[in-house]
mmCIF file of C-alpha atoms in Angstrom:
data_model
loop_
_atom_site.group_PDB
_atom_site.id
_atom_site.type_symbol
_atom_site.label_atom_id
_atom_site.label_comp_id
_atom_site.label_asym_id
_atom_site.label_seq_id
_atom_site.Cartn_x
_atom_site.Cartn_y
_atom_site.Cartn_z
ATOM 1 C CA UNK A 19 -49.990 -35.797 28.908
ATOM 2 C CA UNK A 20 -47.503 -38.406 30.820
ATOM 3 C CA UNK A 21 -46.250 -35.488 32.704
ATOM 4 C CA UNK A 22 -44.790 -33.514 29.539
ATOM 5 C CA UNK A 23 -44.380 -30.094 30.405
ATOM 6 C CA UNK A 24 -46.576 -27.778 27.495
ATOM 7 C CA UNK A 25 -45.002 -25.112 25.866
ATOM 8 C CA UNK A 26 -46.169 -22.306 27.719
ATOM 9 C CA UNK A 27 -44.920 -23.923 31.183
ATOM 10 C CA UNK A 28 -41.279 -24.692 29.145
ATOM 11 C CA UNK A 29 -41.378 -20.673 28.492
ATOM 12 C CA UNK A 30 -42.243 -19.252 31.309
ATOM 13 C CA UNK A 31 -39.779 -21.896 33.376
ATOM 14 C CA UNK A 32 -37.103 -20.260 30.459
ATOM 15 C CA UNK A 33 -38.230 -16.613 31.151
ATOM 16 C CA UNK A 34 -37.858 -17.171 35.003
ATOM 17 C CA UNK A 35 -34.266 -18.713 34.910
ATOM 18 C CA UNK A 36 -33.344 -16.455 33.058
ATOM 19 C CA UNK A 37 -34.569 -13.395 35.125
ATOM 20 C CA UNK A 38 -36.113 -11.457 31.809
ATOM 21 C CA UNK A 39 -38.984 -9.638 31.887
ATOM 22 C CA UNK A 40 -41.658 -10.678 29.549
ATOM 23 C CA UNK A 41 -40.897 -8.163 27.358
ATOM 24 C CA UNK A 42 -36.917 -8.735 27.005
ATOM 25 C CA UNK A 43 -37.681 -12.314 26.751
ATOM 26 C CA UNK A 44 -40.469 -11.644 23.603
ATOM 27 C CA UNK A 45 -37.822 -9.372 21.949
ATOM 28 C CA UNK A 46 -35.563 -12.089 21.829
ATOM 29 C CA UNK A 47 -37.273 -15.305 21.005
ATOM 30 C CA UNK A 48 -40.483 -14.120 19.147
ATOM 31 C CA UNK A 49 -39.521 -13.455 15.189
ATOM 32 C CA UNK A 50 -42.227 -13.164 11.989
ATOM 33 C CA UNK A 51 -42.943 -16.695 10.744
ATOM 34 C CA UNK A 52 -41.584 -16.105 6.639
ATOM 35 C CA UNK A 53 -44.980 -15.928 4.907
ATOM 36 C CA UNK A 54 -45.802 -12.338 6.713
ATOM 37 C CA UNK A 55 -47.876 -11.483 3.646
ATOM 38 C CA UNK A 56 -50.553 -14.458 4.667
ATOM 39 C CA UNK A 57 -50.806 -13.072 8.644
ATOM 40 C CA UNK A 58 -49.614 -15.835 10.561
ATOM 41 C CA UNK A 59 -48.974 -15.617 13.919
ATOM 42 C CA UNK A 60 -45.455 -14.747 15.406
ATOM 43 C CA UNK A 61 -44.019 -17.977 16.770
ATOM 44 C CA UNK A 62 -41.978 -18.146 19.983
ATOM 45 C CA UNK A 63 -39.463 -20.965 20.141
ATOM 46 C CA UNK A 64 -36.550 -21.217 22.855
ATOM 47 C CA UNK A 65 -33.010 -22.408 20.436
ATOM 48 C CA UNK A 66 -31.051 -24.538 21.512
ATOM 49 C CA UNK A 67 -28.353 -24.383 18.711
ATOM 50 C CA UNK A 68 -25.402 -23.755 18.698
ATOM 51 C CA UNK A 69 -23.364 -21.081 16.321
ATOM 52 C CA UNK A 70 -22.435 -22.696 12.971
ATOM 53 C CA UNK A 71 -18.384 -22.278 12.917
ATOM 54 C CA UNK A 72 -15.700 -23.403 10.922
ATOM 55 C CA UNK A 73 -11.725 -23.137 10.285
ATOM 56 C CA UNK A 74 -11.513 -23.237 6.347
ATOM 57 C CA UNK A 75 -14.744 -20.886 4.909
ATOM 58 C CA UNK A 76 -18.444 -20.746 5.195
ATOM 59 C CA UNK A 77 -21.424 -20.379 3.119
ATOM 60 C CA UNK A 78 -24.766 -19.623 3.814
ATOM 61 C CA UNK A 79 -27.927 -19.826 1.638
ATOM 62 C CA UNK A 80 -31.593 -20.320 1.142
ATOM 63 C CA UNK A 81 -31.597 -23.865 -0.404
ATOM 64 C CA UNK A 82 -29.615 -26.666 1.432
ATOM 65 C CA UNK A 83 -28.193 -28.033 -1.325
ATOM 66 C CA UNK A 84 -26.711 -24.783 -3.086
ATOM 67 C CA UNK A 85 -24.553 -24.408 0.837
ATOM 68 C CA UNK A 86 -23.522 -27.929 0.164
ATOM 69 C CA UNK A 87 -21.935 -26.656 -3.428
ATOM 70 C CA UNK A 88 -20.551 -23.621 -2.033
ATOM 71 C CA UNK A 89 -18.711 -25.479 0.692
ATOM 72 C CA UNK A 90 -17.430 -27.924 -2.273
ATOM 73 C CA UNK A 91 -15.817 -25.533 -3.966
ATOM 74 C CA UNK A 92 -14.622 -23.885 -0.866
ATOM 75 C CA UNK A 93 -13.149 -27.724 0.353
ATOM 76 C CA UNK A 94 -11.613 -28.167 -3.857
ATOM 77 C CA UNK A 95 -9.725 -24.736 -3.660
ATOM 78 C CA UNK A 96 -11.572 -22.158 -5.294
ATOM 79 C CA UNK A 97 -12.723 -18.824 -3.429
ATOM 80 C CA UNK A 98 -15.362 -17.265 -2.042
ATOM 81 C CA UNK A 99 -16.595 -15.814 -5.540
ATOM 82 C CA UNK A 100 -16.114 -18.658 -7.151
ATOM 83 C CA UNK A 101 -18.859 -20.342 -4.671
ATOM 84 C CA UNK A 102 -21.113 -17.451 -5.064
ATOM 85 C CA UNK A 103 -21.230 -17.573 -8.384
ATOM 86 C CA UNK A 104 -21.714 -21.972 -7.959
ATOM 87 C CA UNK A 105 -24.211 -20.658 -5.588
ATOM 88 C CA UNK A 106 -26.182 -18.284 -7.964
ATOM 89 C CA UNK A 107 -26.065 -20.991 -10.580
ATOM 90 C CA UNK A 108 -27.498 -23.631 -7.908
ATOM 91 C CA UNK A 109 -30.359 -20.841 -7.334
ATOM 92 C CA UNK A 110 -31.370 -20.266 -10.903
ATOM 93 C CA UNK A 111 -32.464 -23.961 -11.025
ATOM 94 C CA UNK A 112 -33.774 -24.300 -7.282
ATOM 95 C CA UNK A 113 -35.164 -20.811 -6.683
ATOM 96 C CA UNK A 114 -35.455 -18.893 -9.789
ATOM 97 C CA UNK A 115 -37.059 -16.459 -8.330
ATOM 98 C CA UNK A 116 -34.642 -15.201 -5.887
ATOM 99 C CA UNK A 117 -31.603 -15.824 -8.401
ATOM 100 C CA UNK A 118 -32.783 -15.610 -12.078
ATOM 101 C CA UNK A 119 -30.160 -15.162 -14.942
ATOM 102 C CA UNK A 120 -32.668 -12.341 -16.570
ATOM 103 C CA UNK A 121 -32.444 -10.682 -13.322
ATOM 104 C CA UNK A 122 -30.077 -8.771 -11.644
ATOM 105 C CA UNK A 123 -26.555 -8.853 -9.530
ATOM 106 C CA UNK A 124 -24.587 -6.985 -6.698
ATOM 107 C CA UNK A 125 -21.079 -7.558 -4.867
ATOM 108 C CA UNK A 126 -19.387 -6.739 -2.504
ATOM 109 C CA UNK A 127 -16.216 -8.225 -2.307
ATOM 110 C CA UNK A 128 -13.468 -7.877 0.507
ATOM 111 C CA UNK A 129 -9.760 -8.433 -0.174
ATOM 112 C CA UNK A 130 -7.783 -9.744 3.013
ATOM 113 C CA UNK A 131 -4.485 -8.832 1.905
ATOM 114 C CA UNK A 132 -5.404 -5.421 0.819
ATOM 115 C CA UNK A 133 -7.965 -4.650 3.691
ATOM 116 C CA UNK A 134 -10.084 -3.277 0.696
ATOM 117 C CA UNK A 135 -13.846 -3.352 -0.111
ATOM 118 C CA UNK A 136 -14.562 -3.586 -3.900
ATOM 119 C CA UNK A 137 -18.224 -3.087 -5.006
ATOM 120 C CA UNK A 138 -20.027 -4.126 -8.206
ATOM 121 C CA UNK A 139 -23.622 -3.500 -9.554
ATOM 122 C CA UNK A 140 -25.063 -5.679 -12.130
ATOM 123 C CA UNK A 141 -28.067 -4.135 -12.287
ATOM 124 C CA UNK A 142 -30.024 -4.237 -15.834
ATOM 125 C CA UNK A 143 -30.999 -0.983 -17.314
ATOM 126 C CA UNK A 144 -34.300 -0.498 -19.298
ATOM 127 C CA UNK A 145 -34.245 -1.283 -23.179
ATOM 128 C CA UNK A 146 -32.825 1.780 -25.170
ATOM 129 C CA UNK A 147 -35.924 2.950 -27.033
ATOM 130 C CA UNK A 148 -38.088 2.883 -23.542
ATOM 131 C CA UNK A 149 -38.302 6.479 -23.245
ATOM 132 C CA UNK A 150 -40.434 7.767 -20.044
ATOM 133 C CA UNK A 151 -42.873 8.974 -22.993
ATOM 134 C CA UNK A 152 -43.212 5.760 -24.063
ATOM 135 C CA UNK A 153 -43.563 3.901 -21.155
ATOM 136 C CA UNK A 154 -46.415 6.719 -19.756
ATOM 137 C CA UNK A 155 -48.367 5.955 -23.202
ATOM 138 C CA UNK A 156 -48.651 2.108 -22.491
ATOM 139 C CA UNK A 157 -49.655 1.726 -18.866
ATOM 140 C CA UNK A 158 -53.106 2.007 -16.843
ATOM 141 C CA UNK A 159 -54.076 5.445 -16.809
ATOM 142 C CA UNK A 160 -54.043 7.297 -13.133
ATOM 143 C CA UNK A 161 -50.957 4.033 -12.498
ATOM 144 C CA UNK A 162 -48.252 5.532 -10.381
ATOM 145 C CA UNK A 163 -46.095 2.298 -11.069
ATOM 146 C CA UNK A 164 -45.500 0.374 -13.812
ATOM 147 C CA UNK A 165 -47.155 -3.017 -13.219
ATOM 148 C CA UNK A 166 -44.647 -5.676 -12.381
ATOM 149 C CA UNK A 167 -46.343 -8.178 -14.933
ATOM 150 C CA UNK A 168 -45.984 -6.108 -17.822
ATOM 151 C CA UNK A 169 -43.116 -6.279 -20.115
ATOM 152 C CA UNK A 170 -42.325 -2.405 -19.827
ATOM 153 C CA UNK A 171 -41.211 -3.576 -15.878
ATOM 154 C CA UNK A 172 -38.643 -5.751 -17.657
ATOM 155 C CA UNK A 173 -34.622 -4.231 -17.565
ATOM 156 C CA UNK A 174 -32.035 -5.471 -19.953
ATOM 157 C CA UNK A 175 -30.908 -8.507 -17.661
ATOM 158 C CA UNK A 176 -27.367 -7.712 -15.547
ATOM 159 C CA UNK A 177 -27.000 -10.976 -13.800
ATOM 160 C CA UNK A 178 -25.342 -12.594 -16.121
ATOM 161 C CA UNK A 179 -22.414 -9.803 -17.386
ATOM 162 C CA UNK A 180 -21.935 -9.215 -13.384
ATOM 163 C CA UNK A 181 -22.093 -13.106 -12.710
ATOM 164 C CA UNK A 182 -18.849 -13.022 -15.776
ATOM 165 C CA UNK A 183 -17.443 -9.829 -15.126
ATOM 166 C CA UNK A 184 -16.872 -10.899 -11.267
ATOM 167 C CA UNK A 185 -15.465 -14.208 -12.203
ATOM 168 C CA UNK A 186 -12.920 -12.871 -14.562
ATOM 169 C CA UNK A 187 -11.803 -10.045 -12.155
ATOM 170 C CA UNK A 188 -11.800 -11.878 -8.643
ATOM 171 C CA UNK A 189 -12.408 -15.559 -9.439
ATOM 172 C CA UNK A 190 -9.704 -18.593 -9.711
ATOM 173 C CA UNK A 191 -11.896 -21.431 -11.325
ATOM 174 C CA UNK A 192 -13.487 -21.509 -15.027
ATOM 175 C CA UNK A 193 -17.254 -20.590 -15.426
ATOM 176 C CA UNK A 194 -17.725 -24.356 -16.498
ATOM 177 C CA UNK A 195 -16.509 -26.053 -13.400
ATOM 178 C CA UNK A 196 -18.878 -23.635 -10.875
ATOM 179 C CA UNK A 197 -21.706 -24.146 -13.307
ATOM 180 C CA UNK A 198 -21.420 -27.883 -13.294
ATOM 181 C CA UNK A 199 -23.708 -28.450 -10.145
ATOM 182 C CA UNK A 200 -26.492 -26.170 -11.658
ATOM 183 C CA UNK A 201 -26.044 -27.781 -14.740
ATOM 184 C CA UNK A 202 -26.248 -31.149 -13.710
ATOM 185 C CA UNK A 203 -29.719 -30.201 -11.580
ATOM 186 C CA UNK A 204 -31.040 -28.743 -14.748
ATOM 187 C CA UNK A 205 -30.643 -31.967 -16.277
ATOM 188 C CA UNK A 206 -31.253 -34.528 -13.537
ATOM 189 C CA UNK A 207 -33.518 -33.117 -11.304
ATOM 190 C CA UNK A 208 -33.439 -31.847 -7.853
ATOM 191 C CA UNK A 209 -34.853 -31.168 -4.344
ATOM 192 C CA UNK A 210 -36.872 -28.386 -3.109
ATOM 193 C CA UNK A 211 -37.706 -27.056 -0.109
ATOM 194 C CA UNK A 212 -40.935 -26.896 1.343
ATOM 195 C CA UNK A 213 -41.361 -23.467 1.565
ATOM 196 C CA UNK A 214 -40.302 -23.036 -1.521
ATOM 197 C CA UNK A 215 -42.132 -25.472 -2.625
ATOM 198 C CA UNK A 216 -45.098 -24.198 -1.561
ATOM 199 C CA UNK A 217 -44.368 -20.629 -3.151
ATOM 200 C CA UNK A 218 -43.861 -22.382 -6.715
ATOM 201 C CA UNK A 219 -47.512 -23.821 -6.121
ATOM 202 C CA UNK A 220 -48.667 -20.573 -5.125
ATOM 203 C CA UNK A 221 -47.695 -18.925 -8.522
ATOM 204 C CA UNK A 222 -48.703 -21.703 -11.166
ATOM 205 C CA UNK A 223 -51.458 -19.816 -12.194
ATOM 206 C CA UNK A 224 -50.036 -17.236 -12.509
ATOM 207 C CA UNK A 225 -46.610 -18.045 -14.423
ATOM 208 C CA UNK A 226 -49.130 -19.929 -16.939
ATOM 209 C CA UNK A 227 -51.529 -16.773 -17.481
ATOM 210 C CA UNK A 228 -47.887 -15.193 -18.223
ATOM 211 C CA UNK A 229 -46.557 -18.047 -20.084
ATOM 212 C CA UNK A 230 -47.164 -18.980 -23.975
ATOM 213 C CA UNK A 231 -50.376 -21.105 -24.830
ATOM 214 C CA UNK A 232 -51.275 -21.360 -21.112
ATOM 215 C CA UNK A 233 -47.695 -23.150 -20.366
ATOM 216 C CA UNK A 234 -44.170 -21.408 -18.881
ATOM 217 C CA UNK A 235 -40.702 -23.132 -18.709
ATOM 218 C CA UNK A 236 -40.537 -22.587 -14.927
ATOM 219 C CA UNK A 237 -43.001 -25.539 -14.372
ATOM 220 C CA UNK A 238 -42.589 -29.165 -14.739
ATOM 221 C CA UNK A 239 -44.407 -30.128 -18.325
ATOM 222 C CA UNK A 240 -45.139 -26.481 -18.724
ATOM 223 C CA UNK A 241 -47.975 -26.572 -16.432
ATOM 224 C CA UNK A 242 -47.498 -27.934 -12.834
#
């Protein structure tokens, strides 16, 4: 022990100082741990960290390294949907399944000058010939929803039109220059998280049973 205080004498020496009831001081520092679908416990935790600020842009993401892209093209001139759309790119390769090019887009961008809010949906749309009859005739009988791993869930993907239509209309760099960093992750390799990470694992199976001859490109080799 060496005279460490534990964690429960740190909180309640926080709660007291504080003057919060135990309630008011739960509310604040208790928050769902991410994987809420595998019934963890809540975890208190007192922060002690400061706001993130700064003079010239921000960015913030789910992957370290597609922030540290945004904020480059931030720092080499280009705007804030120009590192969106870096940052979507970025995401395709480390979190595909957040930010995949077959899936979908939205905006909402916000012109200083003009005060104005501009919105944009890049939604897909279901293939032409998918008619509700159609779609009724080819799924489980007594199914209120169509399955999310059958090929009737998939829409005509939107991502990518929205990813080219927002460039063109409110961008300032080429799509090749806020590609690059994806690109060059494709190709070389990069990090990932642990909990995402851990999520990949969690769907090998999966993605395989889905794939083509028991392999899918989201997996290193086809299979891991």
């Amino acid at each position: 022990s060496g005279g460490m205080d534990s964690d429960k004498q740190r909180i309640a020496r926080a709660k007291s100082q504080r003057g919060q009831t135990k309630a008011e001081f739960e509310r604040v520092t208790t928050h769902p741990f991410i994987h809420e679908e595998h019934e963890l416990p809540l975890c208190p935790y007192i922060s002690r960290r400061s706001d993130a600020i700064g003079l010239h842009g921000a960015a913030a993401t789910s992957q370290q390294p597609a922030t540290e892209i945004a904020l480059d093209i931030l720092r080499a001139g280009g705007n804030c949907v120009d590192a969106c759309v870096a940052v979507a790119a970025v995401l395709n390769v480390l979190e595909p399944c957040s930010m995949g090019i077959g899936g979908d887009m939205f905006l909402l961008h916000y012109d200083h000058k003009t005060k104005k809010v501009t919105g944009m949906n890049g939604s897909g749309r279901s293939a032409a010939g998918q008619t509700l009859d159609y779609t009724r005739a080819r799924i489980p009988k007594n199914c209120k929803e169509i399955p999310t791993d059958s090929a009737l869930a998939i829409t005509v993907p939107g991502a990518c039109a929205g990813i080219c239509d927002a460039m063109e209309k409110f961008g300032s760099m080429s799509l090749e220059r806020v590609f690059q960093a994806g690109i060059h992750m494709a190709e070389k390799g990069f990090p990932i998280s642990s909990i995402a990470s851990s999520l990949w694992h969690d769907a090998e199976a999966e993605l395989r049973e889905n794939g083509r001859e028991g392999k899918n490109e989201m997996l290193i080799d086809g299979v891991r």
